[in-house]
XYZ file of C-alpha atoms in Angstrom:
627
model
C -3.500 49.952 -72.854
C 0.203 49.369 -73.379
C 0.624 46.647 -70.801
C -0.461 45.026 -67.548
C -3.864 43.907 -68.817
C -5.523 41.922 -71.558
C -8.480 44.293 -71.181
C -10.864 41.391 -70.607
C -12.835 40.279 -67.574
C -14.630 36.978 -68.104
C -18.201 36.896 -66.808
C -19.693 33.459 -66.103
C -23.461 33.104 -65.917
C -23.861 30.007 -63.756
C -27.627 29.894 -64.227
C -27.459 29.487 -68.015
C -23.893 28.101 -68.365
C -22.882 30.927 -70.678
C -20.051 33.445 -70.691
C -19.409 36.973 -71.920
C -16.455 39.354 -71.967
C -16.545 42.591 -70.013
C -14.002 45.062 -71.464
C -11.571 46.849 -69.161
C -10.756 50.402 -70.232
C -7.657 52.304 -69.204
C -9.409 54.788 -66.907
C -10.994 51.958 -64.917
C -7.688 50.083 -64.716
C -5.729 53.127 -63.580
C -8.263 54.124 -60.931
C -8.780 50.642 -59.467
C -5.562 48.787 -60.515
C -6.759 45.158 -60.288
C -7.213 42.475 -57.617
C -9.307 43.754 -54.733
C -9.501 47.209 -56.330
C -11.384 45.880 -59.346
C -13.471 43.773 -56.992
C -14.385 46.737 -54.800
C -15.704 48.781 -57.700
C -17.726 45.903 -59.156
C -19.101 44.710 -55.810
C -20.168 48.277 -54.961
C -22.079 48.544 -58.212
C -23.613 45.075 -58.389
C -24.489 44.120 -54.802
C -25.894 45.958 -51.809
C -27.721 45.583 -48.486
C -30.459 43.635 -50.248
C -28.005 40.979 -51.485
C -27.972 37.740 -49.518
C -24.414 36.385 -49.592
C -25.458 32.813 -50.438
C -28.026 33.823 -53.041
C -27.536 33.761 -56.826
C -27.452 37.574 -56.721
C -24.103 37.675 -54.941
C -21.073 38.141 -57.189
C -17.930 36.044 -56.734
C -14.749 37.328 -58.365
C -11.295 35.883 -59.046
C -9.028 38.791 -59.914
C -5.444 39.126 -61.027
C -3.573 42.418 -61.186
C -1.107 44.100 -63.544
C 1.779 42.151 -61.957
C 0.015 38.791 -62.255
C 1.409 36.776 -65.145
C 4.699 38.698 -65.238
C 8.068 37.506 -63.946
C 8.093 40.146 -61.206
C 9.209 38.417 -57.983
C 6.440 37.626 -55.501
C 3.690 38.183 -58.105
C 2.159 34.690 -58.010
C -1.060 35.690 -56.289
C -4.690 36.498 -57.018
C -7.656 37.849 -55.065
C -11.146 36.507 -54.394
C -13.933 39.004 -53.672
C -17.608 38.676 -52.742
C -20.061 39.762 -50.102
C -19.078 37.551 -47.174
C -21.540 34.948 -45.856
C -19.585 34.926 -42.574
C -19.707 38.669 -41.874
C -22.385 40.016 -44.230
C -20.034 42.795 -45.348
C -17.031 43.301 -47.655
C -15.256 39.991 -48.224
C -11.882 39.381 -49.839
C -9.264 36.681 -49.627
C -5.736 36.660 -51.016
C -4.075 33.443 -52.195
C -0.755 32.397 -53.666
C 0.107 29.368 -55.743
C 0.029 29.342 -59.546
C -3.649 29.729 -60.455
C -3.444 33.503 -60.929
C -0.521 33.076 -63.302
C -2.516 30.507 -65.299
C -5.518 32.842 -65.374
C -3.385 35.343 -67.278
C -2.050 32.582 -69.530
C -5.675 31.768 -70.318
C -6.022 35.356 -71.548
C -8.161 36.960 -68.830
C -7.570 39.667 -66.208
C -10.222 38.239 -63.931
C -13.392 36.175 -63.647
C -16.799 37.377 -62.433
C -19.200 34.609 -61.390
C -22.934 35.339 -61.233
C -26.123 33.354 -60.728
C -26.268 29.732 -59.596
C -26.225 26.457 -61.468
C -28.955 23.902 -60.893
C -26.401 21.082 -60.930
C -22.710 20.981 -59.979
C -20.286 22.070 -62.694
C -16.599 22.737 -63.177
C -15.201 25.176 -65.696
C -11.979 25.097 -67.707
C -10.482 28.367 -68.986
C -7.954 27.825 -71.760
C -6.540 30.315 -74.295
C -9.606 32.530 -74.315
C -12.106 29.668 -74.340
C -14.573 28.594 -71.646
C -15.418 24.904 -71.425
C -18.240 23.795 -69.130
C -18.242 20.331 -67.535
C -20.634 18.375 -65.354
C -19.218 17.996 -61.843
C -21.647 15.429 -60.440
C -18.979 12.756 -60.167
C -16.551 14.959 -58.236
C -19.138 16.694 -56.039
C -18.471 15.393 -52.553
C -14.705 15.001 -53.018
C -12.202 16.901 -50.907
C -9.866 19.438 -52.504
C -6.897 17.063 -52.854
C -9.013 14.339 -54.448
C -10.767 16.848 -56.703
C -7.416 17.989 -58.073
C -6.360 14.377 -58.642
C -9.673 13.458 -60.325
C -9.424 16.342 -62.804
C -5.766 15.777 -63.736
C -6.464 13.243 -66.543
C -8.869 15.709 -68.202
C -6.750 18.873 -68.279
C -3.356 19.985 -69.651
C -0.300 19.142 -67.590
C 0.413 22.766 -66.704
C -3.208 23.568 -65.752
C -3.984 24.580 -62.174
C -7.154 23.559 -60.348
C -8.911 25.880 -57.898
C -11.765 24.215 -56.033
C -13.843 23.774 -52.917
C -14.132 20.789 -50.621
C -17.095 19.409 -48.755
C -17.246 22.454 -46.460
C -17.882 24.818 -49.363
C -20.400 22.467 -50.944
C -22.355 22.367 -47.688
C -22.284 26.167 -47.335
C -20.090 26.232 -44.252
C -19.536 29.922 -43.492
C -15.844 29.393 -42.689
C -15.131 27.544 -45.954
C -12.389 28.728 -48.272
C -11.274 28.129 -51.846
C -8.116 26.080 -52.394
C -5.631 25.769 -55.221
C -2.504 23.854 -56.268
C -3.650 20.444 -55.058
C -1.657 18.991 -52.184
C 0.366 22.191 -51.926
C -2.781 23.546 -50.300
C -2.738 27.261 -51.119
C -5.784 28.724 -49.394
C -8.082 31.671 -49.989
C -9.421 30.926 -46.556
C -10.862 34.096 -45.132
C -14.467 35.374 -45.178
C -16.218 32.129 -46.149
C -15.943 32.607 -49.892
C -15.868 28.837 -50.406
C -19.515 28.830 -49.346
C -20.299 31.428 -52.029
C -18.648 29.187 -54.610
C -20.641 26.239 -53.251
C -23.899 28.191 -53.417
C -23.282 28.676 -57.126
C -22.628 24.920 -57.543
C -19.201 25.711 -58.960
C -16.974 22.860 -57.796
C -13.780 23.894 -59.563
C -12.369 26.416 -61.995
C -9.300 25.312 -63.952
C -6.964 27.699 -65.772
C -4.336 27.047 -68.435
C -3.055 28.498 -71.687
C -0.203 30.045 -73.617
C -1.104 33.764 -73.646
C 1.614 36.243 -72.690
C 0.924 39.133 -70.348
C 1.418 42.439 -72.235
C 4.213 44.611 -70.792
C 4.851 48.187 -71.898
C 8.605 48.115 -71.288
C 9.711 44.487 -70.842
C 13.450 45.164 -70.914
C 13.175 48.108 -68.529
C 11.011 46.058 -66.175
C 13.480 43.186 -66.147
C 16.359 45.565 -65.459
C 14.375 47.153 -62.628
C 13.734 44.002 -60.594
C 16.374 41.463 -61.593
C 19.370 43.140 -59.838
C 17.381 43.124 -56.590
C 16.826 39.367 -56.467
C 20.098 38.411 -54.708
C 19.340 40.898 -51.923
C 15.774 39.588 -51.655
C 17.070 36.056 -51.139
C 19.747 37.193 -48.679
C 17.231 39.127 -46.583
C 14.870 36.161 -46.496
C 17.604 33.738 -45.475
C 19.118 35.926 -42.750
C 16.515 35.373 -39.995
C 16.144 31.651 -40.773
C 13.100 31.739 -43.033
C 14.904 29.689 -45.677
C 15.254 26.759 -43.281
C 12.032 27.144 -41.324
C 9.564 29.285 -43.310
C 6.888 31.134 -41.332
C 7.108 28.603 -38.437
C 10.373 30.427 -37.744
C 8.359 33.083 -35.873
C 6.604 30.746 -33.407
C 9.228 31.245 -30.684
C 9.735 34.989 -31.244
C 5.971 35.539 -31.177
C 5.692 33.514 -27.968
C 8.391 35.628 -26.343
C 6.598 38.865 -27.348
C 3.256 37.688 -25.990
C 1.904 37.689 -29.538
C 0.881 34.065 -30.097
C -2.610 32.855 -29.008
C -2.573 30.569 -25.966
C -5.677 28.755 -24.670
C -8.205 30.843 -26.575
C -6.196 34.026 -25.949
C -6.257 33.873 -22.145
C -2.770 32.455 -21.558
C 0.336 34.594 -21.195
C 3.273 32.332 -21.984
C 3.765 28.697 -23.007
C 7.395 28.269 -23.977
C 7.419 24.481 -23.644
C 4.558 24.134 -26.102
C 5.951 26.687 -28.516
C 9.311 24.904 -28.617
C 7.579 21.693 -29.665
C 5.814 23.580 -32.474
C 8.762 25.681 -33.620
C 10.151 25.851 -37.119
C 13.231 23.975 -35.936
C 11.132 21.126 -34.538
C 9.078 20.915 -37.698
C 12.232 20.851 -39.851
C 13.813 18.119 -37.733
C 10.759 15.872 -37.724
C 8.285 15.992 -40.609
C 9.581 18.508 -43.173
C 10.275 17.058 -46.633
C 10.649 20.155 -48.828
C 9.566 23.685 -49.616
C 6.962 25.136 -51.942
C 7.288 28.196 -54.199
C 4.327 30.149 -55.538
C 4.649 31.270 -59.159
C 7.611 33.634 -59.642
C 8.629 33.451 -55.982
C 12.355 33.680 -55.275
C 12.254 32.464 -51.647
C 9.669 29.696 -51.129
C 7.933 29.979 -47.758
C 5.623 26.978 -48.176
C 6.308 23.838 -46.133
C 5.855 20.300 -47.432
C 5.556 17.556 -44.819
C 5.051 13.833 -44.413
C 3.804 11.864 -41.398
C 4.065 8.148 -42.091
C 3.497 6.589 -38.685
C 1.881 7.248 -35.342
C -1.627 8.290 -34.331
C -1.821 11.199 -36.784
C -0.628 9.392 -39.908
C -0.949 9.660 -42.794
C -0.192 13.265 -43.692
C 1.309 14.229 -47.042
C 1.478 17.649 -48.684
C 1.194 21.198 -47.402
C 2.505 21.598 -43.886
C 1.430 23.993 -41.147
C 2.387 27.654 -41.428
C 2.658 30.015 -38.461
C -1.084 30.723 -38.437
C -1.871 26.995 -38.280
C 0.675 26.374 -35.519
C -0.840 29.245 -33.564
C -4.571 28.751 -34.103
C -4.597 24.928 -34.247
C -1.656 24.466 -31.867
C -0.944 26.858 -29.002
C -4.481 28.255 -29.109
C -5.803 24.759 -28.306
C -2.852 23.781 -26.042
C -1.894 21.115 -28.580
C 1.898 20.760 -28.654
C 2.378 17.842 -31.068
C 3.595 19.096 -34.440
C 2.293 15.943 -36.159
C -1.172 16.650 -34.755
C -1.135 20.224 -36.068
C -0.001 18.860 -39.444
C -3.006 16.522 -39.405
C -5.386 19.332 -38.454
C -3.886 21.453 -41.249
C -4.396 18.693 -43.788
C -8.006 18.222 -42.721
C -8.674 21.942 -43.112
C -7.051 21.873 -46.553
C -8.968 18.791 -47.655
C -12.387 19.903 -46.412
C -11.669 23.434 -47.625
C -11.799 25.160 -44.236
C -10.142 28.393 -43.135
C -7.587 27.186 -40.563
C -7.696 30.495 -38.668
C -11.460 30.455 -38.228
C -11.473 26.716 -37.527
C -8.897 27.062 -34.745
C -10.906 29.924 -33.310
C -14.255 28.118 -33.177
C -12.683 24.955 -31.742
C -10.886 27.035 -29.090
C -14.147 28.767 -28.216
C -15.904 25.373 -27.935
C -13.116 23.994 -25.716
C -13.529 26.916 -23.334
C -17.318 26.615 -23.391
C -16.934 22.915 -22.511
C -14.482 23.720 -19.720
C -16.916 26.256 -18.259
C -19.876 23.866 -18.479
C -21.690 25.967 -21.073
C -21.401 23.088 -23.542
C -21.712 19.519 -22.282
C -20.769 16.194 -23.838
C -24.409 15.860 -24.852
C -24.223 19.232 -26.632
C -21.029 18.055 -28.337
C -22.705 14.801 -29.457
C -20.692 12.693 -27.051
C -17.326 14.405 -27.558
C -15.280 15.542 -24.548
C -13.523 18.559 -26.055
C -10.678 19.214 -23.616
C -7.631 21.456 -23.932
C -4.680 19.701 -25.545
C -6.709 16.709 -26.725
C -5.565 16.435 -30.341
C -7.825 13.511 -31.215
C -10.902 15.375 -29.967
C -9.884 18.429 -32.000
C -9.402 16.259 -35.086
C -12.836 14.736 -34.659
C -14.397 18.166 -34.243
C -12.746 19.450 -37.426
C -14.152 16.428 -39.277
C -17.619 17.266 -37.993
C -17.250 20.905 -39.046
C -15.919 20.026 -42.508
C -18.664 17.497 -43.141
C -21.289 19.623 -41.324
C -21.976 16.411 -39.409
C -24.040 16.537 -36.193
C -25.610 19.647 -34.747
C -22.389 20.929 -33.186
C -20.448 20.480 -36.430
C -23.067 22.514 -38.233
C -23.124 25.214 -35.543
C -19.335 25.704 -35.412
C -19.286 25.876 -39.191
C -21.391 29.033 -38.875
C -18.411 30.825 -37.304
C -17.694 31.819 -33.725
C -19.968 34.896 -33.664
C -23.109 32.993 -34.662
C -22.155 30.026 -32.475
C -21.735 32.221 -29.387
C -24.941 34.132 -30.082
C -26.890 30.869 -30.359
C -25.354 29.170 -27.314
C -25.477 32.322 -25.184
C -24.613 32.148 -21.456
C -22.203 35.050 -22.019
C -20.032 32.900 -24.274
C -19.744 35.986 -26.504
C -17.220 37.225 -23.918
C -14.604 34.771 -25.183
C -15.576 34.669 -28.869
C -12.589 36.303 -30.546
C -13.918 38.008 -33.672
C -14.243 41.448 -35.178
C -17.292 42.158 -37.341
C -17.828 38.390 -37.476
C -14.360 37.435 -38.753
C -12.246 35.398 -36.355
C -8.968 37.132 -35.507
C -5.675 35.543 -36.642
C -2.714 34.408 -34.529
C -1.343 37.844 -33.581
C -2.273 39.657 -30.377
C -3.003 43.416 -30.219
C -1.959 43.355 -26.569
C 1.580 42.694 -27.820
C 1.539 45.259 -30.660
C -0.925 48.087 -30.138
C -1.226 49.020 -33.817
C -2.919 45.660 -34.367
C -5.805 46.872 -32.213
C -6.485 49.648 -34.728
C -5.913 47.307 -37.675
C -8.325 44.686 -36.381
C -11.000 47.229 -35.450
C -10.911 49.024 -38.811
C -10.089 46.152 -41.156
C -12.634 46.200 -43.942
C -13.111 42.442 -43.872
C -13.056 42.273 -40.059
C -10.331 41.003 -37.722
C -7.282 40.738 -39.958
C -3.536 41.388 -39.660
C -3.000 41.508 -43.428
C -5.239 44.492 -44.188
C -2.473 46.618 -42.657
C 0.443 44.176 -42.203
C 1.968 46.745 -39.852
C 2.556 44.505 -36.847
C 5.969 43.280 -37.959
C 7.175 46.894 -37.820
C 6.080 47.348 -34.201
C 9.112 46.528 -32.127
C 10.713 45.192 -35.280
C 12.973 46.761 -37.903
C 12.848 50.351 -39.076
C 11.518 51.064 -42.570
C 13.108 54.331 -43.624
C 11.851 54.027 -47.208
C 8.296 54.168 -45.851
C 8.876 57.027 -43.462
C 9.949 55.147 -40.333
C 13.723 55.587 -39.989
C 13.658 54.319 -36.384
C 11.960 51.212 -34.957
C 8.385 51.855 -33.795
C 7.664 51.117 -30.123
C 5.115 48.296 -30.065
C 3.393 49.706 -26.973
C 3.337 53.317 -28.157
C -0.082 54.936 -28.501
C 0.601 58.255 -30.193
C 1.055 57.896 -33.929
C -0.434 54.395 -34.184
C -3.592 55.603 -35.907
C -1.601 57.256 -38.703
C 0.836 54.334 -38.781
C -1.983 51.824 -39.307
C -3.830 53.880 -41.928
C -0.687 54.358 -44.037
C 0.026 50.632 -43.997
C -3.604 49.888 -44.921
C -3.336 52.137 -47.957
C -0.136 50.407 -49.035
C -1.594 46.940 -48.553
C -4.669 47.898 -50.588
C -2.297 48.546 -53.457
C -0.405 45.306 -52.964
C -3.723 43.422 -52.912
C -4.568 45.094 -56.223
C -1.202 44.778 -57.972
C -1.069 41.244 -56.635
C 2.230 41.244 -54.829
C 3.057 39.025 -51.852
C 3.326 40.917 -48.584
C 6.423 38.989 -47.575
C 8.208 40.988 -50.271
C 8.494 43.909 -47.845
C 10.765 41.751 -45.688
C 12.961 41.240 -48.718
C 13.640 44.921 -49.327
C 10.803 45.723 -51.744
C 9.313 49.148 -51.028
C 6.824 51.579 -52.643
C 9.520 53.087 -54.869
C 9.977 49.654 -56.432
C 6.218 49.153 -56.737
C 5.854 52.420 -58.636
C 8.724 51.770 -61.024
C 7.519 48.227 -61.744
C 3.946 49.434 -62.259
C 4.977 52.182 -64.641
C 7.230 49.906 -66.682
C 4.490 47.256 -66.820
C 1.699 49.620 -67.864
C 3.402 52.639 -69.431
C 1.786 54.916 -66.834
C 3.401 57.719 -64.839
C 2.536 57.075 -61.206
C 4.510 58.812 -58.476
C 4.773 57.437 -54.954
C 2.264 60.087 -53.824
C -0.309 59.234 -56.503
C 0.281 55.538 -55.865
C -0.449 55.917 -52.147
C -3.493 58.073 -52.874
C -4.852 55.303 -55.062
C -4.451 52.893 -52.144
C -6.350 55.396 -50.002
C -9.127 55.500 -52.609
C -9.466 51.734 -52.603
C -9.518 51.478 -48.823
C -12.216 54.148 -48.570
C -14.318 52.490 -51.251
C -14.320 49.244 -49.271
C -15.196 51.196 -46.133
C -18.116 52.828 -47.925
C -19.338 49.408 -49.007
C -19.470 48.496 -45.319
C -21.050 51.827 -44.326
C -23.840 51.062 -46.774
C -24.280 47.757 -44.909
C -24.637 49.633 -41.606
C -21.030 49.521 -40.332
C -19.863 52.500 -38.233
C -17.858 53.375 -35.101
C -19.978 50.986 -33.046
C -18.444 48.092 -35.000
C -14.807 49.279 -34.868
C -14.051 47.329 -31.720
C -11.863 44.472 -30.512
C -13.270 41.343 -28.834
C -13.717 41.599 -25.046
C -10.910 39.159 -24.330
C -8.423 41.377 -26.183
C -9.965 44.680 -25.091
C -10.205 44.002 -21.358
C -8.114 41.010 -20.244
C -4.370 41.554 -19.788
C -1.984 38.634 -20.125
C -0.688 37.691 -16.691
C 2.838 36.844 -17.766
C 5.067 36.765 -20.821
C 6.218 39.488 -23.177
C 2.932 41.431 -23.137
C 2.037 40.996 -19.468
C -0.244 43.695 -18.107
C -0.832 45.380 -21.470
C -4.238 46.344 -22.874
C -4.333 48.611 -25.962
C -6.222 51.917 -25.494
C -8.170 51.625 -28.715
C -10.313 54.727 -28.305
C -7.347 57.114 -28.236
C -5.733 55.526 -31.269
C -9.017 55.341 -33.161
C -9.611 59.071 -32.712
C -6.239 59.785 -34.338
C -7.000 57.254 -37.075
C -10.353 58.841 -37.977
C -8.850 62.326 -38.090
C -6.031 61.221 -40.373
C -8.431 59.383 -42.649
C -10.873 62.271 -42.924
C -13.688 60.250 -41.355
C -16.244 61.673 -38.958
C -16.829 60.708 -35.330
C -18.976 57.789 -36.474
C -16.164 56.337 -38.567
C -17.767 57.349 -41.867
C -15.687 59.008 -44.613
C -16.638 62.674 -44.893
C -18.097 63.951 -48.181
C -15.019 66.085 -48.852
C -12.788 63.032 -48.363
C -14.771 61.009 -50.882
C -14.785 63.864 -53.390
C -11.018 64.331 -53.043
C -10.514 60.631 -53.774
C -12.818 60.548 -56.787
C -15.515 58.626 -54.904
C -18.304 61.213 -55.012
C -20.568 58.531 -56.470
C -20.559 56.834 -53.064
C -22.565 59.778 -51.694
C -25.630 58.923 -53.741
C -28.330 56.566 -52.597
C -29.577 55.746 -49.130
C -26.550 55.993 -46.835
C -26.516 56.635 -43.088
C -25.945 60.334 -42.313
C -25.651 61.200 -46.021
C -29.263 61.193 -47.136
C -30.237 64.060 -49.354
């Protein structure tokens, strides 16, 4: 291969503390690109319905892509992939920071972790070498303290990726965190629990290897002139000053932000107290840039006094302010900063954590859970101290309720019963993020068909519903957020594009900065020496999305599972920007299936799989496809 890859995937055998190199050939790289694409192919081949997610047989992957390790703007990301212990199906989580860049500097395209160690270990990857270390002394530390404890033992430019106590204790909403106090999170799907099940406390990457590039001068000339426009576009709506918290007030006005476990319509007073402007005027100390980022969306905060002190490091993003703030009727920005820090330290997914705490607050309000059930805690709306205590119990898996909520909202509701499933906001077991399909109907299709469950990033189409036009992607006029016709096609096309971005490893905020598929294709070709067109590029994204879908089909997923939670599907907001709206999912899903070439059960048709080069997915014991 001319560029984009070292041609080496590192395989770690946790059981025997050994490592081997798995070669990457050009055909494999071109067909599956990297990131989640590599992960999809390997997970399909090496796990199946018989694989228990927290068993040694599950495979945990850390994958870069052809853009990782280059100077391409927005390329400082990598992907984690495994069978999810939260959902039991396809699991992936995208994360920024600098670890992916250091993985390439260490000389590897990705890491495949198999088996399980008898005792805790941490692993250091450096210039093609693998160094195993005992982790007994750091087992039990949170993610911030783990990073600090390893610093004296690793090179200055090394980056630590690790789990906290939640991952160690197999909490199903645990994530994997990197970059120390900057708190970059691979939060979704419970992959921190998979890492904990393998007794892998941390994986450190460093080195001096240079990513091969087929046409380095041409690549530089292709992206460098665009950087001023990228920065200008980012700064225009206020993201430079406020980061993603900038959208708290706009999302509240649209009826998009979660309020009181998704049953509220509008809460302007609370949103104003949690806005980007409020955060900037009170606790903001600086911004954080992932590797090779030209804008810097990360917030750095400090809380030195008051009931929520101390807080120091990564501040709350929009998702935190929504799920841990408005969703719980907590309107103190310092409290949300504290809740964010606790999630980062314990290694918890903030989206899932906010969801399970919101569900528990409503169950307490309705008398389904009592103080005795909550081990003496009165979990009332807006009570920040009670929420903080509950997050501690979840992170430490302390008390019965802390253990139960750490199983995720679907399992918690099923165990508690009393119709509490009616207000458990999840799709296929994954708690939905802080964007409401009742405000942007395409989200209803995206959530229902997301391969990892309820997720806005599998399509990332919502910002183009009622937002700007995107002529370069075939939408020269703004898309009506409440339109029904065309939303199935709209969502599928965005899903295909995002599958590619998750494989190239390119931040999705880049689309806001003027980066479009034409740029992706030129950068990919100059990096690798290939000859992709926009059409072949998008078809590759379609291949990857269908492969992930087939993984789920093999696990028993079909049309019956492509649904939204009852609260979203049946309850209209009473006021606010989405008042009276409920998305007609069935109509949009029919269009989606037809466009995708899936049958009435939501299963890719044989001719679709053959067209995409996935005929191998037809073999074996699959629903409706048995020989």
